[in-house]
Amino acid sequence: MPVQHKTVLNDFLNRVNYITIYLLPYNNNAQILAALARNGRRFQRLTGKGLMKRNIIREAKRLHIRRQHIIYLATNQIWNMVSTTSQRNRFNTLAENANHINRTMNDANNNTLDRISQITMPQATNNLYEANFFNGTSFP
């Protein structure tokens, strides 16, 4: 690593507020985190390191550090060498819980769509609008 990067990285690591870095996002609420990771039918798979990186990015902005490479190096340094196993486990557990919520929701949605696509009998309705709504769509 070039000396200049090392100097900027060390300066950042000395000035960073580690209390902020180790705060779990959304007060450790996996439901909120899962909802924010969803984008329609797809969801972003979260990792503990990725959650900590969000905090590091916030600190970098506060300290006016914009270089992505420095943020990347700082994330690796803090995750691998500064944080304790317990701190990493807290971030990993939150990420796993949010991912589990999204997988469960995705499975339920897919299950519902599978059952809808298996309806082959025309549905009995009382008017033309309902007939067109329930019987006008076919799934391949």
PDB file of C-alpha atoms in Angstrom:
ATOM      1  CA  MET A   1       0.000   0.000   0.000  1.00  0.00           C
ATOM      2  CA  PRO A   2       1.397   3.431  -0.916  1.00  0.00           C
ATOM      3  CA  VAL A   3       2.610   5.601   1.976  1.00  0.00           C
ATOM      4  CA  GLN A   4       0.001   8.272   1.209  1.00  0.00           C
ATOM      5  CA  HIS A   5      -2.848   5.737   1.535  1.00  0.00           C
ATOM      6  CA  LYS A   6      -1.340   4.413   4.747  1.00  0.00           C
ATOM      7  CA  THR A   7      -1.189   7.921   6.213  1.00  0.00           C
ATOM      8  CA  VAL A   8      -4.792   8.747   5.264  1.00  0.00           C
ATOM      9  CA  LEU A   9      -5.975   5.356   6.529  1.00  0.00           C
ATOM     10  CA  ASN A  10      -4.148   5.701   9.854  1.00  0.00           C
ATOM     11  CA  ASP A  11      -5.468   9.248  10.261  1.00  0.00           C
ATOM     12  CA  PHE A  12      -9.011   8.018   9.600  1.00  0.00           C
ATOM     13  CA  LEU A  13      -8.640   5.088  12.020  1.00  0.00           C
ATOM     14  CA  ASN A  14      -7.351   7.461  14.723  1.00  0.00           C
ATOM     15  CA  ARG A  15     -10.184   9.981  14.274  1.00  0.00           C
ATOM     16  CA  VAL A  16     -13.118   7.607  13.784  1.00  0.00           C
ATOM     17  CA  ASN A  17     -15.764   7.321  16.518  1.00  0.00           C
ATOM     18  CA  TYR A  18     -15.749   3.590  17.270  1.00  0.00           C
ATOM     19  CA  ILE A  19     -18.915   3.863  19.372  1.00  0.00           C
ATOM     20  CA  THR A  20     -20.754   4.872  16.195  1.00  0.00           C
ATOM     21  CA  ILE A  21     -19.050   2.139  14.171  1.00  0.00           C
ATOM     22  CA  TYR A  22     -20.265  -0.589  16.529  1.00  0.00           C
ATOM     23  CA  LEU A  23     -23.889   0.604  16.734  1.00  0.00           C
ATOM     24  CA  LEU A  24     -26.204  -1.943  15.155  1.00  0.00           C
ATOM     25  CA  PRO A  25     -28.376  -0.419  12.418  1.00  0.00           C
ATOM     26  CA  TYR A  26     -32.028   0.351  13.169  1.00  0.00           C
ATOM     27  CA  ASN A  27     -31.611  -0.487  16.876  1.00  0.00           C
ATOM     28  CA  ASN A  28     -30.977  -4.142  16.031  1.00  0.00           C
ATOM     29  CA  ASN A  29     -34.425  -4.409  14.383  1.00  0.00           C
ATOM     30  CA  ALA A  30     -34.164  -7.128  11.724  1.00  0.00           C
ATOM     31  CA  GLN A  31     -37.716  -6.418  10.455  1.00  0.00           C
ATOM     32  CA  ILE A  32     -36.863  -2.845   9.446  1.00  0.00           C
ATOM     33  CA  LEU A  33     -33.515  -3.874   8.006  1.00  0.00           C
ATOM     34  CA  ALA A  34     -35.166  -6.664   5.981  1.00  0.00           C
ATOM     35  CA  ALA A  35     -37.794  -4.270   4.622  1.00  0.00           C
ATOM     36  CA  LEU A  36     -35.118  -1.818   3.510  1.00  0.00           C
ATOM     37  CA  ALA A  37     -33.111  -4.601   1.835  1.00  0.00           C
ATOM     38  CA  ARG A  38     -36.121  -5.587  -0.297  1.00  0.00           C
ATOM     39  CA  ASN A  39     -36.613  -4.066  -3.708  1.00  0.00           C
ATOM     40  CA  GLY A  40     -39.799  -5.478  -5.164  1.00  0.00           C
ATOM     41  CA  ARG A  41     -39.397  -9.230  -5.619  1.00  0.00           C
ATOM     42  CA  ARG A  42     -35.632  -9.154  -5.146  1.00  0.00           C
ATOM     43  CA  PHE A  43     -33.703  -8.514  -1.991  1.00  0.00           C
ATOM     44  CA  GLN A  44     -30.138  -7.592  -1.234  1.00  0.00           C
ATOM     45  CA  ARG A  45     -28.335 -10.302   0.750  1.00  0.00           C
ATOM     46  CA  LEU A  46     -26.893  -8.654   3.835  1.00  0.00           C
ATOM     47  CA  THR A  47     -23.640  -9.488   5.623  1.00  0.00           C
ATOM     48  CA  GLY A  48     -22.371  -8.404   9.006  1.00  0.00           C
ATOM     49  CA  LYS A  49     -19.338  -6.787   7.420  1.00  0.00           C
ATOM     50  CA  GLY A  50     -21.594  -4.935   4.981  1.00  0.00           C
ATOM     51  CA  LEU A  51     -23.683  -3.565   7.851  1.00  0.00           C
ATOM     52  CA  MET A  52     -20.563  -2.354   9.635  1.00  0.00           C
ATOM     53  CA  LYS A  53     -19.340  -0.814   6.383  1.00  0.00           C
ATOM     54  CA  ARG A  54     -22.473   1.368   6.306  1.00  0.00           C
ATOM     55  CA  ASN A  55     -21.433   2.815   9.663  1.00  0.00           C
ATOM     56  CA  ILE A  56     -17.871   3.307   8.439  1.00  0.00           C
ATOM     57  CA  ILE A  57     -19.156   5.134   5.345  1.00  0.00           C
ATOM     58  CA  ARG A  58     -21.222   7.420   7.594  1.00  0.00           C
ATOM     59  CA  GLU A  59     -18.121   8.161   9.693  1.00  0.00           C
ATOM     60  CA  ALA A  60     -16.047   8.742   6.558  1.00  0.00           C
ATOM     61  CA  LYS A  61     -18.580  11.326   5.367  1.00  0.00           C
ATOM     62  CA  ARG A  62     -18.482  13.016   8.779  1.00  0.00           C
ATOM     63  CA  LEU A  63     -14.681  13.198   8.549  1.00  0.00           C
ATOM     64  CA  HIS A  64     -14.780  14.282   4.873  1.00  0.00           C
ATOM     65  CA  ILE A  65     -13.110  11.102   3.574  1.00  0.00           C
ATOM     66  CA  ARG A  66     -14.452  10.368   0.108  1.00  0.00           C
ATOM     67  CA  ARG A  67     -11.960   7.887  -1.316  1.00  0.00           C
ATOM     68  CA  GLN A  68     -13.655   4.510  -1.697  1.00  0.00           C
ATOM     69  CA  HIS A  69     -10.336   2.689  -1.474  1.00  0.00           C
ATOM     70  CA  ILE A  70      -9.651   4.188   1.978  1.00  0.00           C
ATOM     71  CA  ILE A  71     -13.163   3.209   3.116  1.00  0.00           C
ATOM     72  CA  TYR A  72     -12.570  -0.312   1.786  1.00  0.00           C
ATOM     73  CA  LEU A  73      -9.222  -0.581   3.603  1.00  0.00           C
ATOM     74  CA  ALA A  74     -10.683   0.863   6.814  1.00  0.00           C
ATOM     75  CA  THR A  75     -13.587  -1.588   6.699  1.00  0.00           C
ATOM     76  CA  ASN A  76     -11.234  -4.545   6.354  1.00  0.00           C
ATOM     77  CA  GLN A  77      -8.919  -3.231   9.062  1.00  0.00           C
ATOM     78  CA  ILE A  78     -11.726  -2.567  11.556  1.00  0.00           C
ATOM     79  CA  TRP A  79     -13.606  -5.796  10.776  1.00  0.00           C
ATOM     80  CA  ASN A  80     -10.578  -8.102  10.824  1.00  0.00           C
ATOM     81  CA  MET A  81      -8.217  -6.528  13.345  1.00  0.00           C
ATOM     82  CA  VAL A  82     -10.010  -4.042  15.583  1.00  0.00           C
ATOM     83  CA  SER A  83     -13.444  -5.518  16.265  1.00  0.00           C
ATOM     84  CA  THR A  84     -13.892  -8.401  18.668  1.00  0.00           C
ATOM     85  CA  THR A  85     -15.497 -11.725  17.810  1.00  0.00           C
ATOM     86  CA  SER A  86     -18.518 -10.699  19.871  1.00  0.00           C
ATOM     87  CA  GLN A  87     -18.934  -7.450  17.922  1.00  0.00           C
ATOM     88  CA  ARG A  88     -18.656  -9.257  14.582  1.00  0.00           C
ATOM     89  CA  ASN A  89     -21.162 -11.880  15.754  1.00  0.00           C
ATOM     90  CA  ARG A  90     -23.717  -9.195  16.646  1.00  0.00           C
ATOM     91  CA  PHE A  91     -23.524  -7.731  13.122  1.00  0.00           C
ATOM     92  CA  ASN A  92     -23.574 -11.199  11.517  1.00  0.00           C
ATOM     93  CA  THR A  93     -26.596 -12.273  13.569  1.00  0.00           C
ATOM     94  CA  LEU A  94     -28.567  -9.161  12.611  1.00  0.00           C
ATOM     95  CA  ALA A  95     -27.734  -9.691   8.922  1.00  0.00           C
ATOM     96  CA  GLU A  96     -28.701 -13.388   9.104  1.00  0.00           C
ATOM     97  CA  ASN A  97     -32.006 -12.553  10.819  1.00  0.00           C
ATOM     98  CA  ALA A  98     -32.890  -9.962   8.167  1.00  0.00           C
ATOM     99  CA  ASN A  99     -31.930 -12.379   5.370  1.00  0.00           C
ATOM    100  CA  HIS A 100     -34.062 -15.107   6.974  1.00  0.00           C
ATOM    101  CA  ILE A 101     -37.073 -12.768   7.093  1.00  0.00           C
ATOM    102  CA  ASN A 102     -36.638 -11.922   3.407  1.00  0.00           C
ATOM    103  CA  ARG A 103     -36.140 -15.567   2.375  1.00  0.00           C
ATOM    104  CA  THR A 104     -39.265 -16.594   4.287  1.00  0.00           C
ATOM    105  CA  MET A 105     -41.275 -13.784   2.704  1.00  0.00           C
ATOM    106  CA  ASN A 106     -39.930 -14.632  -0.754  1.00  0.00           C
ATOM    107  CA  ASP A 107     -40.805 -18.326  -0.300  1.00  0.00           C
ATOM    108  CA  ALA A 108     -44.341 -17.418   0.811  1.00  0.00           C
ATOM    109  CA  ASN A 109     -44.818 -15.127  -2.201  1.00  0.00           C
ATOM    110  CA  ASN A 110     -43.539 -17.786  -4.599  1.00  0.00           C
ATOM    111  CA  ASN A 111     -45.804 -20.354  -2.969  1.00  0.00           C
ATOM    112  CA  THR A 112     -48.825 -18.082  -3.446  1.00  0.00           C
ATOM    113  CA  LEU A 113     -47.967 -17.452  -7.096  1.00  0.00           C
ATOM    114  CA  ASP A 114     -47.556 -21.193  -7.686  1.00  0.00           C
ATOM    115  CA  ARG A 115     -50.999 -21.873  -6.218  1.00  0.00           C
ATOM    116  CA  ILE A 116     -52.583 -19.069  -8.249  1.00  0.00           C
ATOM    117  CA  SER A 117     -51.066 -20.428 -11.446  1.00  0.00           C
ATOM    118  CA  GLN A 118     -52.603 -23.852 -10.729  1.00  0.00           C
ATOM    119  CA  ILE A 119     -56.164 -22.519 -10.789  1.00  0.00           C
ATOM    120  CA  THR A 120     -57.519 -23.897 -14.052  1.00  0.00           C
ATOM    121  CA  MET A 121     -61.266 -23.909 -13.360  1.00  0.00           C
ATOM    122  CA  PRO A 122     -63.171 -20.737 -14.280  1.00  0.00           C
ATOM    123  CA  GLN A 123     -64.240 -18.920 -11.126  1.00  0.00           C
ATOM    124  CA  ALA A 124     -67.959 -18.400 -10.510  1.00  0.00           C
ATOM    125  CA  THR A 125     -68.753 -14.687 -10.432  1.00  0.00           C
ATOM    126  CA  ASN A 126     -71.804 -12.440 -10.222  1.00  0.00           C
ATOM    127  CA  ASN A 127     -70.994  -9.857 -12.887  1.00  0.00           C
ATOM    128  CA  LEU A 128     -68.907  -9.245 -15.992  1.00  0.00           C
ATOM    129  CA  TYR A 129     -66.271  -7.183 -14.172  1.00  0.00           C
ATOM    130  CA  GLU A 130     -65.544 -10.016 -11.724  1.00  0.00           C
ATOM    131  CA  ALA A 131     -65.594 -12.581 -14.527  1.00  0.00           C
ATOM    132  CA  ASN A 132     -63.013 -10.596 -16.512  1.00  0.00           C
ATOM    133  CA  PHE A 133     -60.932  -9.981 -13.401  1.00  0.00           C
ATOM    134  CA  PHE A 134     -60.810 -13.576 -12.167  1.00  0.00           C
ATOM    135  CA  ASN A 135     -60.983 -15.454 -15.471  1.00  0.00           C
ATOM    136  CA  GLY A 136     -59.335 -13.065 -17.907  1.00  0.00           C
ATOM    137  CA  THR A 137     -55.753 -13.780 -16.888  1.00  0.00           C
ATOM    138  CA  SER A 138     -53.895 -16.942 -17.705  1.00  0.00           C
ATOM    139  CA  PHE A 139     -50.441 -17.813 -16.431  1.00  0.00           C
ATOM    140  CA  PRO A 140     -48.068 -19.751 -18.677  1.00  0.00           C
TER     141      PRO A 140
END
